[in-house]
């Protein structure tokens, strides 16, 4: 019997999620995707004339640099980042990007990620995102080892940080 969660939280990003982000946000020409998986985000970035720098801890067949643990990296290869992080490590990933000095970074997370006093105290209180882009239609995101079927039942959003932001977050809809 399969476990309910994929071991390393490999849940490929639907193309429409990345396209929606790129319709409202611009990034530097080089964009780091540190949880590249099967290249779902990178393929949309390439189609939108960005040059992704793809890495992942695991090899999911995309051809990116593998064996790269984002949380252990000490240097950033560029100033922009777009990813769908492993859910259980999302706050650690975001804090690591902030500590690396990423100029602009976007994270696909579940909308309830915004809740919780512990996360607020650890992350949002000191490092508020610049934008919260909420999907008006729910996304369908499935385990990477299963075929996507049905329709989405979970609310998602893109959280976008800009280095040195001191403004309160703005909310928009995709």
mmCIF file with all atom_site columns, C-alpha atoms in Angstrom:
data_model
loop_
_atom_site.group_PDB
_atom_site.id
_atom_site.type_symbol
_atom_site.label_atom_id
_atom_site.label_alt_id
_atom_site.label_comp_id
_atom_site.label_asym_id
_atom_site.label_entity_id
_atom_site.label_seq_id
_atom_site.pdbx_PDB_ins_code
_atom_site.Cartn_x
_atom_site.Cartn_y
_atom_site.Cartn_z
_atom_site.occupancy
_atom_site.B_iso_or_equiv
_atom_site.pdbx_formal_charge
_atom_site.auth_seq_id
_atom_site.auth_comp_id
_atom_site.auth_asym_id
_atom_site.auth_atom_id
_atom_site.pdbx_PDB_model_num
ATOM 1   C CA . UNK A 1 1   ? 0.000   0.000  0.000   1.00 0.00 ? 1   UNK A CA 1
ATOM 2   C CA . UNK A 1 2   ? 1.271   3.471  -0.898  1.00 0.00 ? 2   UNK A CA 1
ATOM 3   C CA . UNK A 1 3   ? 1.845   6.038  1.816   1.00 0.00 ? 3   UNK A CA 1
ATOM 4   C CA . UNK A 1 4   ? -0.463  9.026  1.816   1.00 0.00 ? 4   UNK A CA 1
ATOM 5   C CA . UNK A 1 5   ? 2.410   11.465 1.190   1.00 0.00 ? 5   UNK A CA 1
ATOM 6   C CA . UNK A 1 6   ? 5.243   11.152 -1.279  1.00 0.00 ? 6   UNK A CA 1
ATOM 7   C CA . UNK A 1 7   ? 8.499   10.599 0.626   1.00 0.00 ? 7   UNK A CA 1
ATOM 8   C CA . UNK A 1 8   ? 10.116  13.913 -0.288  1.00 0.00 ? 8   UNK A CA 1
ATOM 9   C CA . UNK A 1 9   ? 6.908   15.849 -1.012  1.00 0.00 ? 9   UNK A CA 1
ATOM 10  C CA . UNK A 1 10  ? 7.229   15.634 -4.811  1.00 0.00 ? 10  UNK A CA 1
ATOM 11  C CA . UNK A 1 11  ? 4.028   17.221 -6.086  1.00 0.00 ? 11  UNK A CA 1
ATOM 12  C CA . UNK A 1 12  ? 4.584   18.679 -9.586  1.00 0.00 ? 12  UNK A CA 1
ATOM 13  C CA . UNK A 1 13  ? 3.303   22.181 -10.204 1.00 0.00 ? 13  UNK A CA 1
ATOM 14  C CA . UNK A 1 14  ? 0.533   22.519 -12.799 1.00 0.00 ? 14  UNK A CA 1
ATOM 15  C CA . UNK A 1 15  ? 1.668   24.795 -15.660 1.00 0.00 ? 15  UNK A CA 1
ATOM 16  C CA . UNK A 1 16  ? -1.261  27.145 -15.102 1.00 0.00 ? 16  UNK A CA 1
ATOM 17  C CA . UNK A 1 17  ? 0.038   27.938 -11.599 1.00 0.00 ? 17  UNK A CA 1
ATOM 18  C CA . UNK A 1 18  ? 3.391   29.199 -12.867 1.00 0.00 ? 18  UNK A CA 1
ATOM 19  C CA . UNK A 1 19  ? 1.787   30.980 -15.830 1.00 0.00 ? 19  UNK A CA 1
ATOM 20  C CA . UNK A 1 20  ? -0.530  32.824 -13.429 1.00 0.00 ? 20  UNK A CA 1
ATOM 21  C CA . UNK A 1 21  ? 2.433   33.963 -11.326 1.00 0.00 ? 21  UNK A CA 1
ATOM 22  C CA . UNK A 1 22  ? 4.367   35.185 -14.364 1.00 0.00 ? 22  UNK A CA 1
ATOM 23  C CA . UNK A 1 23  ? 1.321   37.165 -15.516 1.00 0.00 ? 23  UNK A CA 1
ATOM 24  C CA . UNK A 1 24  ? 1.591   39.370 -12.411 1.00 0.00 ? 24  UNK A CA 1
ATOM 25  C CA . UNK A 1 25  ? 5.276   39.201 -11.398 1.00 0.00 ? 25  UNK A CA 1
ATOM 26  C CA . UNK A 1 26  ? 8.568   39.738 -13.202 1.00 0.00 ? 26  UNK A CA 1
ATOM 27  C CA . UNK A 1 27  ? 11.880  38.210 -12.192 1.00 0.00 ? 27  UNK A CA 1
ATOM 28  C CA . UNK A 1 28  ? 15.480  38.589 -13.284 1.00 0.00 ? 28  UNK A CA 1
ATOM 29  C CA . UNK A 1 29  ? 16.337  36.628 -16.418 1.00 0.00 ? 29  UNK A CA 1
ATOM 30  C CA . UNK A 1 30  ? 18.013  33.872 -14.374 1.00 0.00 ? 30  UNK A CA 1
ATOM 31  C CA . UNK A 1 31  ? 15.662  32.171 -11.903 1.00 0.00 ? 31  UNK A CA 1
ATOM 32  C CA . UNK A 1 32  ? 16.683  29.450 -9.457  1.00 0.00 ? 32  UNK A CA 1
ATOM 33  C CA . UNK A 1 33  ? 14.317  26.498 -9.036  1.00 0.00 ? 33  UNK A CA 1
ATOM 34  C CA . UNK A 1 34  ? 15.805  24.586 -6.063  1.00 0.00 ? 34  UNK A CA 1
ATOM 35  C CA . UNK A 1 35  ? 13.085  21.901 -5.944  1.00 0.00 ? 35  UNK A CA 1
ATOM 36  C CA . UNK A 1 36  ? 12.891  21.378 -9.701  1.00 0.00 ? 36  UNK A CA 1
ATOM 37  C CA . UNK A 1 37  ? 11.436  17.859 -9.607  1.00 0.00 ? 37  UNK A CA 1
ATOM 38  C CA . UNK A 1 38  ? 10.303  16.940 -13.106 1.00 0.00 ? 38  UNK A CA 1
ATOM 39  C CA . UNK A 1 39  ? 10.909  20.459 -14.426 1.00 0.00 ? 39  UNK A CA 1
ATOM 40  C CA . UNK A 1 40  ? 7.282   21.600 -14.300 1.00 0.00 ? 40  UNK A CA 1
ATOM 41  C CA . UNK A 1 41  ? 8.109   25.175 -13.231 1.00 0.00 ? 41  UNK A CA 1
ATOM 42  C CA . UNK A 1 42  ? 11.318  25.323 -15.311 1.00 0.00 ? 42  UNK A CA 1
ATOM 43  C CA . UNK A 1 43  ? 9.486   24.416 -18.515 1.00 0.00 ? 43  UNK A CA 1
ATOM 44  C CA . UNK A 1 44  ? 7.073   27.332 -18.051 1.00 0.00 ? 44  UNK A CA 1
ATOM 45  C CA . UNK A 1 45  ? 9.958   29.656 -17.172 1.00 0.00 ? 45  UNK A CA 1
ATOM 46  C CA . UNK A 1 46  ? 11.773  28.651 -20.366 1.00 0.00 ? 46  UNK A CA 1
ATOM 47  C CA . UNK A 1 47  ? 8.607   29.178 -22.434 1.00 0.00 ? 47  UNK A CA 1
ATOM 48  C CA . UNK A 1 48  ? 8.416   32.665 -20.883 1.00 0.00 ? 48  UNK A CA 1
ATOM 49  C CA . UNK A 1 49  ? 12.009  33.527 -21.879 1.00 0.00 ? 49  UNK A CA 1
ATOM 50  C CA . UNK A 1 50  ? 13.580  33.018 -18.460 1.00 0.00 ? 50  UNK A CA 1
ATOM 51  C CA . UNK A 1 51  ? 16.749  30.998 -17.926 1.00 0.00 ? 51  UNK A CA 1
ATOM 52  C CA . UNK A 1 52  ? 16.116  28.683 -14.972 1.00 0.00 ? 52  UNK A CA 1
ATOM 53  C CA . UNK A 1 53  ? 18.891  27.262 -12.844 1.00 0.00 ? 53  UNK A CA 1
ATOM 54  C CA . UNK A 1 54  ? 17.398  23.928 -11.805 1.00 0.00 ? 54  UNK A CA 1
ATOM 55  C CA . UNK A 1 55  ? 18.441  21.774 -8.864  1.00 0.00 ? 55  UNK A CA 1
ATOM 56  C CA . UNK A 1 56  ? 16.835  19.170 -6.633  1.00 0.00 ? 56  UNK A CA 1
ATOM 57  C CA . UNK A 1 57  ? 17.791  16.771 -3.882  1.00 0.00 ? 57  UNK A CA 1
ATOM 58  C CA . UNK A 1 58  ? 16.380  13.889 -5.945  1.00 0.00 ? 58  UNK A CA 1
ATOM 59  C CA . UNK A 1 59  ? 16.473  12.856 -9.586  1.00 0.00 ? 59  UNK A CA 1
ATOM 60  C CA . UNK A 1 60  ? 12.964  12.905 -11.048 1.00 0.00 ? 60  UNK A CA 1
ATOM 61  C CA . UNK A 1 61  ? 14.182  12.647 -14.624 1.00 0.00 ? 61  UNK A CA 1
ATOM 62  C CA . UNK A 1 62  ? 14.305  16.326 -15.587 1.00 0.00 ? 62  UNK A CA 1
ATOM 63  C CA . UNK A 1 63  ? 18.059  16.540 -16.012 1.00 0.00 ? 63  UNK A CA 1
ATOM 64  C CA . UNK A 1 64  ? 18.742  19.223 -13.411 1.00 0.00 ? 64  UNK A CA 1
ATOM 65  C CA . UNK A 1 65  ? 21.596  19.227 -10.915 1.00 0.00 ? 65  UNK A CA 1
ATOM 66  C CA . UNK A 1 66  ? 20.629  16.535 -8.404  1.00 0.00 ? 66  UNK A CA 1
ATOM 67  C CA . UNK A 1 67  ? 21.872  15.737 -4.942  1.00 0.00 ? 67  UNK A CA 1
ATOM 68  C CA . UNK A 1 68  ? 21.602  19.444 -4.078  1.00 0.00 ? 68  UNK A CA 1
ATOM 69  C CA . UNK A 1 69  ? 20.019  20.027 -0.672  1.00 0.00 ? 69  UNK A CA 1
ATOM 70  C CA . UNK A 1 70  ? 18.719  23.592 -0.853  1.00 0.00 ? 70  UNK A CA 1
ATOM 71  C CA . UNK A 1 71  ? 18.831  23.953 2.926   1.00 0.00 ? 71  UNK A CA 1
ATOM 72  C CA . UNK A 1 72  ? 22.577  23.196 2.874   1.00 0.00 ? 72  UNK A CA 1
ATOM 73  C CA . UNK A 1 73  ? 23.487  25.662 0.112   1.00 0.00 ? 73  UNK A CA 1
ATOM 74  C CA . UNK A 1 74  ? 25.648  28.578 1.159   1.00 0.00 ? 74  UNK A CA 1
ATOM 75  C CA . UNK A 1 75  ? 25.610  30.641 -2.037  1.00 0.00 ? 75  UNK A CA 1
ATOM 76  C CA . UNK A 1 76  ? 22.865  31.652 -4.406  1.00 0.00 ? 76  UNK A CA 1
ATOM 77  C CA . UNK A 1 77  ? 23.459  31.171 -8.138  1.00 0.00 ? 77  UNK A CA 1
ATOM 78  C CA . UNK A 1 78  ? 21.273  34.189 -8.988  1.00 0.00 ? 78  UNK A CA 1
ATOM 79  C CA . UNK A 1 79  ? 18.995  36.725 -7.283  1.00 0.00 ? 79  UNK A CA 1
ATOM 80  C CA . UNK A 1 80  ? 15.530  35.336 -8.157  1.00 0.00 ? 80  UNK A CA 1
ATOM 81  C CA . UNK A 1 81  ? 13.865  32.104 -7.082  1.00 0.00 ? 81  UNK A CA 1
ATOM 82  C CA . UNK A 1 82  ? 10.536  30.441 -7.937  1.00 0.00 ? 82  UNK A CA 1
ATOM 83  C CA . UNK A 1 83  ? 9.559   27.082 -6.485  1.00 0.00 ? 83  UNK A CA 1
ATOM 84  C CA . UNK A 1 84  ? 6.933   24.757 -5.112  1.00 0.00 ? 84  UNK A CA 1
ATOM 85  C CA . UNK A 1 85  ? 8.807   23.719 -1.954  1.00 0.00 ? 85  UNK A CA 1
ATOM 86  C CA . UNK A 1 86  ? 8.428   20.461 -0.045  1.00 0.00 ? 86  UNK A CA 1
ATOM 87  C CA . UNK A 1 87  ? 5.407   21.321 2.090   1.00 0.00 ? 87  UNK A CA 1
ATOM 88  C CA . UNK A 1 88  ? 6.818   20.087 5.367   1.00 0.00 ? 88  UNK A CA 1
ATOM 89  C CA . UNK A 1 89  ? 9.945   22.231 4.854   1.00 0.00 ? 89  UNK A CA 1
ATOM 90  C CA . UNK A 1 90  ? 8.370   25.324 3.295   1.00 0.00 ? 90  UNK A CA 1
ATOM 91  C CA . UNK A 1 91  ? 9.038   27.721 6.163   1.00 0.00 ? 91  UNK A CA 1
ATOM 92  C CA . UNK A 1 92  ? 12.642  26.485 6.426   1.00 0.00 ? 92  UNK A CA 1
ATOM 93  C CA . UNK A 1 93  ? 13.097  26.948 2.669   1.00 0.00 ? 93  UNK A CA 1
ATOM 94  C CA . UNK A 1 94  ? 11.713  30.493 2.801   1.00 0.00 ? 94  UNK A CA 1
ATOM 95  C CA . UNK A 1 95  ? 13.880  31.483 5.758   1.00 0.00 ? 95  UNK A CA 1
ATOM 96  C CA . UNK A 1 96  ? 16.924  29.987 4.033   1.00 0.00 ? 96  UNK A CA 1
ATOM 97  C CA . UNK A 1 97  ? 16.234  32.057 0.890   1.00 0.00 ? 97  UNK A CA 1
ATOM 98  C CA . UNK A 1 98  ? 15.933  35.177 3.041   1.00 0.00 ? 98  UNK A CA 1
ATOM 99  C CA . UNK A 1 99  ? 19.211  34.338 4.793   1.00 0.00 ? 99  UNK A CA 1
ATOM 100 C CA . UNK A 1 100 ? 20.895  33.742 1.428   1.00 0.00 ? 100 UNK A CA 1
ATOM 101 C CA . UNK A 1 101 ? 19.863  37.264 0.437   1.00 0.00 ? 101 UNK A CA 1
ATOM 102 C CA . UNK A 1 102 ? 17.602  36.320 -2.464  1.00 0.00 ? 102 UNK A CA 1
ATOM 103 C CA . UNK A 1 103 ? 16.399  39.577 -4.037  1.00 0.00 ? 103 UNK A CA 1
ATOM 104 C CA . UNK A 1 104 ? 13.015  38.203 -5.075  1.00 0.00 ? 104 UNK A CA 1
ATOM 105 C CA . UNK A 1 105 ? 11.505  34.796 -4.362  1.00 0.00 ? 105 UNK A CA 1
ATOM 106 C CA . UNK A 1 106 ? 8.108   33.191 -4.914  1.00 0.00 ? 106 UNK A CA 1
ATOM 107 C CA . UNK A 1 107 ? 6.679   30.119 -3.180  1.00 0.00 ? 107 UNK A CA 1
ATOM 108 C CA . UNK A 1 108 ? 3.643   28.044 -4.099  1.00 0.00 ? 108 UNK A CA 1
ATOM 109 C CA . UNK A 1 109 ? 2.024   27.057 -0.801  1.00 0.00 ? 109 UNK A CA 1
ATOM 110 C CA . UNK A 1 110 ? -1.347  26.084 0.546   1.00 0.00 ? 110 UNK A CA 1
ATOM 111 C CA . UNK A 1 111 ? -3.387  29.084 1.624   1.00 0.00 ? 111 UNK A CA 1
ATOM 112 C CA . UNK A 1 112 ? -3.538  27.834 5.257   1.00 0.00 ? 112 UNK A CA 1
ATOM 113 C CA . UNK A 1 113 ? 0.261   28.330 5.333   1.00 0.00 ? 113 UNK A CA 1
ATOM 114 C CA . UNK A 1 114 ? -0.607  31.918 6.309   1.00 0.00 ? 114 UNK A CA 1
ATOM 115 C CA . UNK A 1 115 ? -2.139  30.703 9.582   1.00 0.00 ? 115 UNK A CA 1
ATOM 116 C CA . UNK A 1 116 ? -0.504  29.949 12.902  1.00 0.00 ? 116 UNK A CA 1
ATOM 117 C CA . UNK A 1 117 ? 1.146   31.971 15.648  1.00 0.00 ? 117 UNK A CA 1
ATOM 118 C CA . UNK A 1 118 ? 4.363   29.919 15.577  1.00 0.00 ? 118 UNK A CA 1
ATOM 119 C CA . UNK A 1 119 ? 4.921   30.586 11.846  1.00 0.00 ? 119 UNK A CA 1
ATOM 120 C CA . UNK A 1 120 ? 3.904   34.201 12.326  1.00 0.00 ? 120 UNK A CA 1
ATOM 121 C CA . UNK A 1 121 ? 6.483   34.679 15.095  1.00 0.00 ? 121 UNK A CA 1
ATOM 122 C CA . UNK A 1 122 ? 9.195   32.782 13.224  1.00 0.00 ? 122 UNK A CA 1
ATOM 123 C CA . UNK A 1 123 ? 8.632   34.139 9.711   1.00 0.00 ? 123 UNK A CA 1
ATOM 124 C CA . UNK A 1 124 ? 5.914   36.650 8.914   1.00 0.00 ? 124 UNK A CA 1
ATOM 125 C CA . UNK A 1 125 ? 6.439   39.005 11.869  1.00 0.00 ? 125 UNK A CA 1
ATOM 126 C CA . UNK A 1 126 ? 10.024  39.794 10.849  1.00 0.00 ? 126 UNK A CA 1
ATOM 127 C CA . UNK A 1 127 ? 9.899   38.949 7.130   1.00 0.00 ? 127 UNK A CA 1
ATOM 128 C CA . UNK A 1 128 ? 6.489   39.730 5.635   1.00 0.00 ? 128 UNK A CA 1
ATOM 129 C CA . UNK A 1 129 ? 5.969   38.785 1.995   1.00 0.00 ? 129 UNK A CA 1
ATOM 130 C CA . UNK A 1 130 ? 5.343   41.610 -0.443  1.00 0.00 ? 130 UNK A CA 1
ATOM 131 C CA . UNK A 1 131 ? 2.498   39.815 -2.212  1.00 0.00 ? 131 UNK A CA 1
ATOM 132 C CA . UNK A 1 132 ? 0.017   37.075 -1.457  1.00 0.00 ? 132 UNK A CA 1
ATOM 133 C CA . UNK A 1 133 ? -1.430  35.935 -4.803  1.00 0.00 ? 133 UNK A CA 1
ATOM 134 C CA . UNK A 1 134 ? -4.482  33.769 -4.093  1.00 0.00 ? 134 UNK A CA 1
ATOM 135 C CA . UNK A 1 135 ? -5.861  31.411 -6.721  1.00 0.00 ? 135 UNK A CA 1
ATOM 136 C CA . UNK A 1 136 ? -9.541  32.126 -7.283  1.00 0.00 ? 136 UNK A CA 1
ATOM 137 C CA . UNK A 1 137 ? -9.897  28.624 -8.761  1.00 0.00 ? 137 UNK A CA 1
ATOM 138 C CA . UNK A 1 138 ? -8.440  25.708 -6.860  1.00 0.00 ? 138 UNK A CA 1
ATOM 139 C CA . UNK A 1 139 ? -5.446  23.948 -8.373  1.00 0.00 ? 139 UNK A CA 1
ATOM 140 C CA . UNK A 1 140 ? -5.210  20.217 -8.936  1.00 0.00 ? 140 UNK A CA 1
ATOM 141 C CA . UNK A 1 141 ? -1.876  19.065 -7.534  1.00 0.00 ? 141 UNK A CA 1
ATOM 142 C CA . UNK A 1 142 ? -1.111  15.351 -7.269  1.00 0.00 ? 142 UNK A CA 1
ATOM 143 C CA . UNK A 1 143 ? 1.731   13.212 -5.995  1.00 0.00 ? 143 UNK A CA 1
ATOM 144 C CA . UNK A 1 144 ? 4.541   12.998 -8.525  1.00 0.00 ? 144 UNK A CA 1
ATOM 145 C CA . UNK A 1 145 ? 4.193   9.233  -8.757  1.00 0.00 ? 145 UNK A CA 1
ATOM 146 C CA . UNK A 1 146 ? 0.482   9.317  -9.624  1.00 0.00 ? 146 UNK A CA 1
ATOM 147 C CA . UNK A 1 147 ? -1.528  10.495 -12.615 1.00 0.00 ? 147 UNK A CA 1
ATOM 148 C CA . UNK A 1 148 ? -3.439  13.716 -11.905 1.00 0.00 ? 148 UNK A CA 1
ATOM 149 C CA . UNK A 1 149 ? -7.199  13.217 -11.996 1.00 0.00 ? 149 UNK A CA 1
ATOM 150 C CA . UNK A 1 150 ? -10.212 15.078 -10.697 1.00 0.00 ? 150 UNK A CA 1
ATOM 151 C CA . UNK A 1 151 ? -10.335 18.660 -9.569  1.00 0.00 ? 151 UNK A CA 1
ATOM 152 C CA . UNK A 1 152 ? -8.580  20.560 -6.825  1.00 0.00 ? 152 UNK A CA 1
ATOM 153 C CA . UNK A 1 153 ? -9.882  20.579 -3.283  1.00 0.00 ? 153 UNK A CA 1
ATOM 154 C CA . UNK A 1 154 ? -7.133  22.673 -1.688  1.00 0.00 ? 154 UNK A CA 1
ATOM 155 C CA . UNK A 1 155 ? -6.683  26.445 -1.807  1.00 0.00 ? 155 UNK A CA 1
ATOM 156 C CA . UNK A 1 156 ? -3.213  27.613 -2.895  1.00 0.00 ? 156 UNK A CA 1
ATOM 157 C CA . UNK A 1 157 ? -1.390  30.900 -3.198  1.00 0.00 ? 157 UNK A CA 1
ATOM 158 C CA . UNK A 1 158 ? 1.937   32.284 -4.331  1.00 0.00 ? 158 UNK A CA 1
ATOM 159 C CA . UNK A 1 159 ? 3.840   34.160 -1.629  1.00 0.00 ? 159 UNK A CA 1
ATOM 160 C CA . UNK A 1 160 ? 6.331   36.630 -3.082  1.00 0.00 ? 160 UNK A CA 1
ATOM 161 C CA . UNK A 1 161 ? 9.146   38.204 -1.088  1.00 0.00 ? 161 UNK A CA 1
ATOM 162 C CA . UNK A 1 162 ? 11.230  41.143 -2.194  1.00 0.00 ? 162 UNK A CA 1
ATOM 163 C CA . UNK A 1 163 ? 14.498  41.777 -0.374  1.00 0.00 ? 163 UNK A CA 1
ATOM 164 C CA . UNK A 1 164 ? 14.298  44.522 2.237   1.00 0.00 ? 164 UNK A CA 1
ATOM 165 C CA . UNK A 1 165 ? 10.508  44.829 2.008   1.00 0.00 ? 165 UNK A CA 1
ATOM 166 C CA . UNK A 1 166 ? 9.102   46.789 4.947   1.00 0.00 ? 166 UNK A CA 1
ATOM 167 C CA . UNK A 1 167 ? 5.615   47.316 3.547   1.00 0.00 ? 167 UNK A CA 1
ATOM 168 C CA . UNK A 1 168 ? 2.628   45.290 4.729   1.00 0.00 ? 168 UNK A CA 1
ATOM 169 C CA . UNK A 1 169 ? 1.726   42.454 2.329   1.00 0.00 ? 169 UNK A CA 1
ATOM 170 C CA . UNK A 1 170 ? -0.672  43.126 -0.496  1.00 0.00 ? 170 UNK A CA 1
ATOM 171 C CA . UNK A 1 171 ? -3.256  40.558 -1.539  1.00 0.00 ? 171 UNK A CA 1
ATOM 172 C CA . UNK A 1 172 ? -4.269  39.865 -5.119  1.00 0.00 ? 172 UNK A CA 1
ATOM 173 C CA . UNK A 1 173 ? -6.183  37.143 -6.934  1.00 0.00 ? 173 UNK A CA 1
ATOM 174 C CA . UNK A 1 174 ? -5.136  34.951 -9.814  1.00 0.00 ? 174 UNK A CA 1
#
